[in-house]
CSV table of N, CA and C in Angstrom, one decimal:
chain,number,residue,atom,x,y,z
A,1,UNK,N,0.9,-1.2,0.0
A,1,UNK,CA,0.0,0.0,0.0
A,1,UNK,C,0.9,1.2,0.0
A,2,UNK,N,0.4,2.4,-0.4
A,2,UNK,CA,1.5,3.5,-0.9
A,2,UNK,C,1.2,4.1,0.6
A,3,UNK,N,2.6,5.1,0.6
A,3,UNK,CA,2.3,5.5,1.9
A,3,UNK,C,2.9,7.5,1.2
A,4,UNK,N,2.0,8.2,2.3
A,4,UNK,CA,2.0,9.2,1.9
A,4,UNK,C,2.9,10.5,2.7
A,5,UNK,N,3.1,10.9,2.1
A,5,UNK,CA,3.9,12.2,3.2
A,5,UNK,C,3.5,12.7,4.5
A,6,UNK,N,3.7,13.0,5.4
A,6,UNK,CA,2.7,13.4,6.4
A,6,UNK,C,2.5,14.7,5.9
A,7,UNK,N,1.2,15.3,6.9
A,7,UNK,CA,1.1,16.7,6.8
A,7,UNK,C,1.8,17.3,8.0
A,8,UNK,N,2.2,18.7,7.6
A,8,UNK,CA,2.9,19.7,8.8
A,8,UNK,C,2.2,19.2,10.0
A,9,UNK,N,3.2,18.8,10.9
A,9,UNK,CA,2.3,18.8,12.3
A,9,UNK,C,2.0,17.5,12.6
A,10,UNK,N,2.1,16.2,11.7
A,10,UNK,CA,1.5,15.1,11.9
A,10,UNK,C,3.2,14.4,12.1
A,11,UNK,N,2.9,13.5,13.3
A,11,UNK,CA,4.2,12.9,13.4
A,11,UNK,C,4.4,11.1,12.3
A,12,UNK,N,3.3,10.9,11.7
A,12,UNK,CA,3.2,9.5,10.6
A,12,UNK,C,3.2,9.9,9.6
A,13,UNK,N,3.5,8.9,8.5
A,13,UNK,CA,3.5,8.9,7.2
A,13,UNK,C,1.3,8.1,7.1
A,14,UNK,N,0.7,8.9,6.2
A,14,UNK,CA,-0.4,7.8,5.9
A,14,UNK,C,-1.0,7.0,4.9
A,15,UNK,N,-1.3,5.7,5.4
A,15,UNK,CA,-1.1,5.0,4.1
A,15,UNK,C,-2.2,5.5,3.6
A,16,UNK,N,-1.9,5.1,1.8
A,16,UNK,CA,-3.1,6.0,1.1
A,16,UNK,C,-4.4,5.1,0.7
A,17,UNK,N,-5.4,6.1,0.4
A,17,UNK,CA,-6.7,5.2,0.4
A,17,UNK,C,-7.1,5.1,-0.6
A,18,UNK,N,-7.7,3.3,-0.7
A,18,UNK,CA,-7.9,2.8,-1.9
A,18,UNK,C,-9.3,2.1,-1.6
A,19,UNK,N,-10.3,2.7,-2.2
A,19,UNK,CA,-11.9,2.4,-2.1
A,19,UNK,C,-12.5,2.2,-3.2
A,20,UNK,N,-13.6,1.9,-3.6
A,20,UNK,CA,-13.9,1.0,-4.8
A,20,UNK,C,-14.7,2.0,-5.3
A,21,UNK,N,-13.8,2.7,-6.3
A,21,UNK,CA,-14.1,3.1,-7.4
A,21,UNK,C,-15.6,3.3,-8.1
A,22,UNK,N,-16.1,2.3,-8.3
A,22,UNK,CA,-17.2,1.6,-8.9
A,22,UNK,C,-18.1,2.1,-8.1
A,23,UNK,N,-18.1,1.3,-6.5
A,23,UNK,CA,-18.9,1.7,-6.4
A,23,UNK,C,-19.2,3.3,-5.5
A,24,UNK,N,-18.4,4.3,-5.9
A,24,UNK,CA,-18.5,5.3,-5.3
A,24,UNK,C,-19.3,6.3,-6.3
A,25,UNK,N,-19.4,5.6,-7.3
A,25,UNK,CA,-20.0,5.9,-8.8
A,25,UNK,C,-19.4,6.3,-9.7
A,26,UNK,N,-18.0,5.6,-10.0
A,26,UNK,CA,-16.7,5.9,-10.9
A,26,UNK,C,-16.8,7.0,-11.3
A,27,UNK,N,-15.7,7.0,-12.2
A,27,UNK,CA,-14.8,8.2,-12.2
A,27,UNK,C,-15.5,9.1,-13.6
A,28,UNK,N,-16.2,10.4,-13.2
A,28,UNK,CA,-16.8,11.0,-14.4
A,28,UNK,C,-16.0,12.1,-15.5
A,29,UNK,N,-15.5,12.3,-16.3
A,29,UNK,CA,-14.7,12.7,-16.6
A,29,UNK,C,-14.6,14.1,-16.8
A,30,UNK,N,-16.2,14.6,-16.8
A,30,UNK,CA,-16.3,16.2,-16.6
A,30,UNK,C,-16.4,16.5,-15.6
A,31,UNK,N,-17.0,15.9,-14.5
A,31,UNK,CA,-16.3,16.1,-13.3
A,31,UNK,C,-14.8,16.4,-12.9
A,32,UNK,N,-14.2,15.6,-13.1
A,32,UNK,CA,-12.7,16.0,-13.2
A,32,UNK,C,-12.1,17.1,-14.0
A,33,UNK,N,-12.4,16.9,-15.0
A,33,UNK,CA,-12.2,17.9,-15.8
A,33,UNK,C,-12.4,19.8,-15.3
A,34,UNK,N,-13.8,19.5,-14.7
A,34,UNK,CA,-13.3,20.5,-13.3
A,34,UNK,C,-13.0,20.9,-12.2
A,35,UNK,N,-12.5,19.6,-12.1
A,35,UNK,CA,-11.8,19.4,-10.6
A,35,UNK,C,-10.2,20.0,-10.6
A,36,UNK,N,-9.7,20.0,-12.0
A,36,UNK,CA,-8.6,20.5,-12.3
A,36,UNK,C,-8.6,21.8,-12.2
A,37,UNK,N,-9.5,22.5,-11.8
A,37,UNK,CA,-9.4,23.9,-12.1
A,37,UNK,C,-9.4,24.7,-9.9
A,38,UNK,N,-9.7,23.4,-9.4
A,38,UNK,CA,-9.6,24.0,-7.8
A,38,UNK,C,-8.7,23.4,-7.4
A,39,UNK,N,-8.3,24.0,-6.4
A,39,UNK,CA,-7.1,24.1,-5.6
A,39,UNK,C,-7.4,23.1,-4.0
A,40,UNK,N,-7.4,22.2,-3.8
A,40,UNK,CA,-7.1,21.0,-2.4
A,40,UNK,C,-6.3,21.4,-1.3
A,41,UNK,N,-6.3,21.9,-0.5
A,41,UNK,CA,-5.7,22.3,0.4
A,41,UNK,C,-5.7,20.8,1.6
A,42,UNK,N,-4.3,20.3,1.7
A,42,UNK,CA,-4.7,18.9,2.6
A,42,UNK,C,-5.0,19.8,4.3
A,43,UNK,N,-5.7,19.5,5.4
A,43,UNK,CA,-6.2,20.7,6.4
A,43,UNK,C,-5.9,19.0,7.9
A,44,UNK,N,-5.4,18.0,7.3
A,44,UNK,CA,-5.3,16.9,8.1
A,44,UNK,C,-5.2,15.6,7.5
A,45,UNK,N,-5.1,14.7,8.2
A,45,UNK,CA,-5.1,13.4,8.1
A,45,UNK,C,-6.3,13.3,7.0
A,46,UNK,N,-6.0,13.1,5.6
A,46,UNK,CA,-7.3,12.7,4.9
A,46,UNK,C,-8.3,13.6,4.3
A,47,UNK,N,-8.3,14.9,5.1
A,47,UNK,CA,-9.2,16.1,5.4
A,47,UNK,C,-8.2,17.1,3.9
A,48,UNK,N,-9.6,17.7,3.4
A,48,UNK,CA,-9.3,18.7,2.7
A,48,UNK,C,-10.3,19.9,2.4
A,49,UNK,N,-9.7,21.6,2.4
A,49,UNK,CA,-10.7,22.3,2.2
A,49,UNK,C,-10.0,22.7,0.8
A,50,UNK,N,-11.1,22.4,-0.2
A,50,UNK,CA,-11.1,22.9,-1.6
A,50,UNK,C,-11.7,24.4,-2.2
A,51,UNK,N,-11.0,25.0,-2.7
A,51,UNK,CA,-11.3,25.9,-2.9
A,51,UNK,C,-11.5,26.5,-4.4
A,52,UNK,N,-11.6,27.1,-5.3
A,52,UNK,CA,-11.8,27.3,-6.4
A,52,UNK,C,-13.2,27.7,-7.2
A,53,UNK,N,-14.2,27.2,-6.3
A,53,UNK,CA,-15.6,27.5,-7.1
A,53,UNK,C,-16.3,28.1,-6.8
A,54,UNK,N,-17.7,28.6,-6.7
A,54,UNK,CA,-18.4,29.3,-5.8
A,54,UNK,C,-17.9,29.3,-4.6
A,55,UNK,N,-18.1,28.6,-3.7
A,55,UNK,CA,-17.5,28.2,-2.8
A,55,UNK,C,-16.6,27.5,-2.1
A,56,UNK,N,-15.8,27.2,-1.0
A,56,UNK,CA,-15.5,26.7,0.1
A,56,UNK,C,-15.8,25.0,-0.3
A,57,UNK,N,-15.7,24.6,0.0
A,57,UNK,CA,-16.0,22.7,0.5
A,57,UNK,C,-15.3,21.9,1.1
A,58,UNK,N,-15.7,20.8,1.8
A,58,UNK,CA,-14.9,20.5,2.9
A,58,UNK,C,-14.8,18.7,2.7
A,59,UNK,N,-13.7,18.3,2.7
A,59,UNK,CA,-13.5,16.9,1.6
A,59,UNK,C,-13.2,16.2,3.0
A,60,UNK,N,-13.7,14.9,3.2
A,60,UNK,CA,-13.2,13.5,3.6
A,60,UNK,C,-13.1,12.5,3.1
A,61,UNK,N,-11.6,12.1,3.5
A,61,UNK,CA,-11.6,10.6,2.5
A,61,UNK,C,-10.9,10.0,3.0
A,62,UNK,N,-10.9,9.5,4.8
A,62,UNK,CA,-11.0,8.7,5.2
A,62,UNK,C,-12.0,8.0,6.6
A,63,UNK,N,-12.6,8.8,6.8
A,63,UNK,CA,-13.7,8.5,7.7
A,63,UNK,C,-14.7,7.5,7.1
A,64,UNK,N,-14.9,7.0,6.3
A,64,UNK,CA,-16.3,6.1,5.7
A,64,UNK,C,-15.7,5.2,4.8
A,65,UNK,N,-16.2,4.2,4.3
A,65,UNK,CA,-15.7,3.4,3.2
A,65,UNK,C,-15.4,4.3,2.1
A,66,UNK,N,-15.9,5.1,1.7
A,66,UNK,CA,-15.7,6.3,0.3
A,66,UNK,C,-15.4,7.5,0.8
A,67,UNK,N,-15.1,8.3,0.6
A,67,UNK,CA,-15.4,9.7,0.3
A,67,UNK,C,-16.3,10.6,0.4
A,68,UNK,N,-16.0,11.8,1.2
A,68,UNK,CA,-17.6,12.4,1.2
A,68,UNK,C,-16.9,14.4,0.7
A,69,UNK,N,-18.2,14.5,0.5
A,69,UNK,CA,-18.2,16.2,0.8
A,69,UNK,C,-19.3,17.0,0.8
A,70,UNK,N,-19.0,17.9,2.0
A,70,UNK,CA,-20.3,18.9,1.8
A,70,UNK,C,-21.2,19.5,1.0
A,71,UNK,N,-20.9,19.5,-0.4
A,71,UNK,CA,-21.5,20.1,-1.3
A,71,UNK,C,-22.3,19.2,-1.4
A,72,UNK,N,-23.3,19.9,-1.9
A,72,UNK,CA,-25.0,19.3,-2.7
A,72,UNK,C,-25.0,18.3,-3.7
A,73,UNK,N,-24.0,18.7,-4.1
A,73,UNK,CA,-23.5,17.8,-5.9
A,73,UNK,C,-23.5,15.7,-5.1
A,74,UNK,N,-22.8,16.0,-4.3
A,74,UNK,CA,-22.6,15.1,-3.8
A,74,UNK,C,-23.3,14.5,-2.9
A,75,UNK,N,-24.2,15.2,-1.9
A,75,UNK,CA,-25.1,14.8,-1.0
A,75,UNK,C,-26.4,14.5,-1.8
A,76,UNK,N,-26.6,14.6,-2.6
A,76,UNK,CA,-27.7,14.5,-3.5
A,76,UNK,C,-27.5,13.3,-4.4
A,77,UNK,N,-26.4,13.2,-4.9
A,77,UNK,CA,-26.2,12.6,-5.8
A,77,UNK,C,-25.6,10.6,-5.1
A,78,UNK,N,-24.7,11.0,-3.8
A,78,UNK,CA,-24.2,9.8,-3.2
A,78,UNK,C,-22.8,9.6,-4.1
A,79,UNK,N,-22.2,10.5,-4.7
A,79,UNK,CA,-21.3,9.9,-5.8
A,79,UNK,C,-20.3,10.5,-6.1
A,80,UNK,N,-19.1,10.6,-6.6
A,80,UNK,CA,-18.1,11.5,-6.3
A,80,UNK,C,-17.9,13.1,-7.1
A,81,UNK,N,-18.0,13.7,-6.1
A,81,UNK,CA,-18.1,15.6,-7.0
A,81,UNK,C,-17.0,16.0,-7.5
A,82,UNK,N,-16.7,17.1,-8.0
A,82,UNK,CA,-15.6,17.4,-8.8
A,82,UNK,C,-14.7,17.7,-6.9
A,83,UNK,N,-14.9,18.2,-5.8
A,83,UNK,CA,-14.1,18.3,-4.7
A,83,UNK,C,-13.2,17.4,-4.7
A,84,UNK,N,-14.4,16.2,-4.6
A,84,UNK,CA,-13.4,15.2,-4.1
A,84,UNK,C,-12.8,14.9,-5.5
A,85,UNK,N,-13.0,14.6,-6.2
A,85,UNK,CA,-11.7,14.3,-7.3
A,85,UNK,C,-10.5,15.5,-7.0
A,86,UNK,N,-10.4,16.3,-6.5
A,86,UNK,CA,-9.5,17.6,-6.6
A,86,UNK,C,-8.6,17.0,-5.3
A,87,UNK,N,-9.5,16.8,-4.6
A,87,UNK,CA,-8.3,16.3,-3.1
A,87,UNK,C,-8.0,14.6,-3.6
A,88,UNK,N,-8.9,14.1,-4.3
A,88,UNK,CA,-7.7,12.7,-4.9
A,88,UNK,C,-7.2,13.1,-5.4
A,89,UNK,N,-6.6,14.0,-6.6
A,89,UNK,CA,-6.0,14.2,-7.5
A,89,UNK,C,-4.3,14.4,-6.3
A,90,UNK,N,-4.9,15.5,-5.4
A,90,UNK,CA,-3.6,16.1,-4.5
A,90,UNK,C,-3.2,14.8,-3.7
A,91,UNK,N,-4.1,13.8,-3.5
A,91,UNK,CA,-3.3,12.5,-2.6
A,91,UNK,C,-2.9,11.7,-3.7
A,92,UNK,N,-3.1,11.9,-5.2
A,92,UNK,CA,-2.2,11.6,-6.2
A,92,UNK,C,-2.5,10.2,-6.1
A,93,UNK,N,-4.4,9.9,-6.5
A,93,UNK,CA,-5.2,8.4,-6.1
A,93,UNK,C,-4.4,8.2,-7.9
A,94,UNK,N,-3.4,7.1,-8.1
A,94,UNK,CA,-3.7,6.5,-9.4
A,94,UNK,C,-4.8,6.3,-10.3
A,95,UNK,N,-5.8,6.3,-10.3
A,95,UNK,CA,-7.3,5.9,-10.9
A,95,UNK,C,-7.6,7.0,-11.3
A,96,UNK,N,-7.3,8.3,-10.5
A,96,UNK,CA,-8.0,9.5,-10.9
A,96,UNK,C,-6.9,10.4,-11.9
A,97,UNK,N,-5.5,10.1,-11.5
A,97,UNK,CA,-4.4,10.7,-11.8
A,97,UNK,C,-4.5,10.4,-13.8
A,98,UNK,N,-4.7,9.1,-13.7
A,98,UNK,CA,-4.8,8.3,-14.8
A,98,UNK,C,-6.1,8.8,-15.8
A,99,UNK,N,-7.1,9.0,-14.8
A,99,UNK,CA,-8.3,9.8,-15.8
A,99,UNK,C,-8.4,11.3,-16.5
A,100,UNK,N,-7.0,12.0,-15.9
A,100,UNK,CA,-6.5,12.8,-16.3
A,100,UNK,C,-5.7,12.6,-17.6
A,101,UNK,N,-5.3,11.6,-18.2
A,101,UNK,CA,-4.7,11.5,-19.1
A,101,UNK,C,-6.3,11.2,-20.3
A,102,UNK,N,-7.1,10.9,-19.9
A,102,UNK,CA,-8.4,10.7,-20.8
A,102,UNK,C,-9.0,12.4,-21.1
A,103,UNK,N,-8.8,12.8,-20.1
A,103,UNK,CA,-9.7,14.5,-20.1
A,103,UNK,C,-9.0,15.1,-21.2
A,104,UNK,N,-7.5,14.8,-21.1
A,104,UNK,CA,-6.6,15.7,-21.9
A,104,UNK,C,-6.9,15.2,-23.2
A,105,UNK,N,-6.8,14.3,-23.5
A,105,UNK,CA,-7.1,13.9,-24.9
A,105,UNK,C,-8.6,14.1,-25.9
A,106,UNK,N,-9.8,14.4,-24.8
A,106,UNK,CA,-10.8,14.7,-25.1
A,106,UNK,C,-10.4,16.5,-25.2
A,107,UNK,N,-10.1,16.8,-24.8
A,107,UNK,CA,-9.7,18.6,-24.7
A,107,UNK,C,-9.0,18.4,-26.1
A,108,UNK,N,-8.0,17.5,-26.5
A,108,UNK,CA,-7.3,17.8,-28.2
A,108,UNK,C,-7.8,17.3,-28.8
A,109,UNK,N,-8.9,16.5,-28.5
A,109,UNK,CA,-10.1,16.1,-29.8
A,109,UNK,C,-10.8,17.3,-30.1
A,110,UNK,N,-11.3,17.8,-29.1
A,110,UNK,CA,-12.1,18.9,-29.2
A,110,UNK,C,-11.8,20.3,-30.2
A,111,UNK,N,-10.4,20.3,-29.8
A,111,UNK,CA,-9.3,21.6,-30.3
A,111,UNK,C,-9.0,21.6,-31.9
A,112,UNK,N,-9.1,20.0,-31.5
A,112,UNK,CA,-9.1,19.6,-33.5
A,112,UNK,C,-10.2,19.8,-34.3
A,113,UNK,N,-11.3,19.4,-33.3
A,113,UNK,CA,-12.4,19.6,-34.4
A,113,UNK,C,-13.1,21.0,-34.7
A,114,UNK,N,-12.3,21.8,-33.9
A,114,UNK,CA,-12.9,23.5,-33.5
A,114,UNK,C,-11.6,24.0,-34.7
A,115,UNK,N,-10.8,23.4,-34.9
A,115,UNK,CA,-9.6,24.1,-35.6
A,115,UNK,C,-10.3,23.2,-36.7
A,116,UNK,N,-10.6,22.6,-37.2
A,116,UNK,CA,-11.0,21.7,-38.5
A,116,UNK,C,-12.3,22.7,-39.5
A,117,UNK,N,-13.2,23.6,-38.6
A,117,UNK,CA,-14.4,23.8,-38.4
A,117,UNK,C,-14.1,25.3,-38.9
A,118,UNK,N,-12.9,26.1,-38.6
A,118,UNK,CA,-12.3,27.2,-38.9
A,118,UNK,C,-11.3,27.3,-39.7
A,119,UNK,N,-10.6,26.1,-40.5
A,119,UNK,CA,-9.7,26.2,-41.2
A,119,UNK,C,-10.3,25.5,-42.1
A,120,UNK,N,-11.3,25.6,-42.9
A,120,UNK,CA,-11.7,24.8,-44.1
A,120,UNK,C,-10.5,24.7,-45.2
A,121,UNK,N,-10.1,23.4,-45.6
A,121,UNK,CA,-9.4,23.1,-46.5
A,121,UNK,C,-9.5,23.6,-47.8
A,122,UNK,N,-8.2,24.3,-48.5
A,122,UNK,CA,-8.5,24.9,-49.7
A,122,UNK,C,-8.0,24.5,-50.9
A,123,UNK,N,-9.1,24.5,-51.9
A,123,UNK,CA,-9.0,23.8,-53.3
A,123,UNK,C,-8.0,24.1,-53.8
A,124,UNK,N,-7.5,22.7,-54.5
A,124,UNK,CA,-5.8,23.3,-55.0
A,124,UNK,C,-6.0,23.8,-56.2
């Protein structure tokens, strides 16, 4: 099991958490996609305050079998919000780190077909 750096103030290293994916309601990829865009502040053991969007939100991801966070998105839904992908991304969960390589490639699909759409090819 990977073991993680402590936080300031913590005298352990902790090992990192690996929870079932699946059923947390896998990994969405626009979700993430703006998850990249807020900032994870680790605030403790597992604990994170995310910041970047409207608001504030307050990330756990080790108290429960899964993951939780205060936002609506997620209390409503049971399922992982863009928060918590932002504080996996910062405990650098392989599964999510890795769905970052899919977001990107959808962002240069996209780029191509918007440059394809503006550069009409010209009659020789």
């Amino acid at each position: 099991m990977p073991v993680l750096p402590p936080v300031p103030g913590e005298t352990r290293a902790v090992p990192a958490l690996m929870f079932d994916l699946a059923a947390a309601g896998g990994l969405d990829l626009d979700r993430l996609e703006r998850a990249l865009e807020l900032a994870a502040e680790r605030v403790g053991q597992g604990r994170y305050r995310v910041k970047g969007g409207a608001h504030e939100h307050w990330v756990d991801l080790w108290s429960a079998a899964h993951p939780r966070c205060d936002c609506g998105d997620h209390l409503w839904r049971e399922a992982l919000c863009k928060h918590i992908l932002a504080a996996l991304l910062r405990e650098g969960d392989p599964r999510v780190v890795a769905g970052v390589g899919q977001v990107m490639q959808r962002l240069r699909e996209r780029v191509a077909s918007v440059t394809a759409v503006r550069s009409p090819k010209r009659a020789a």
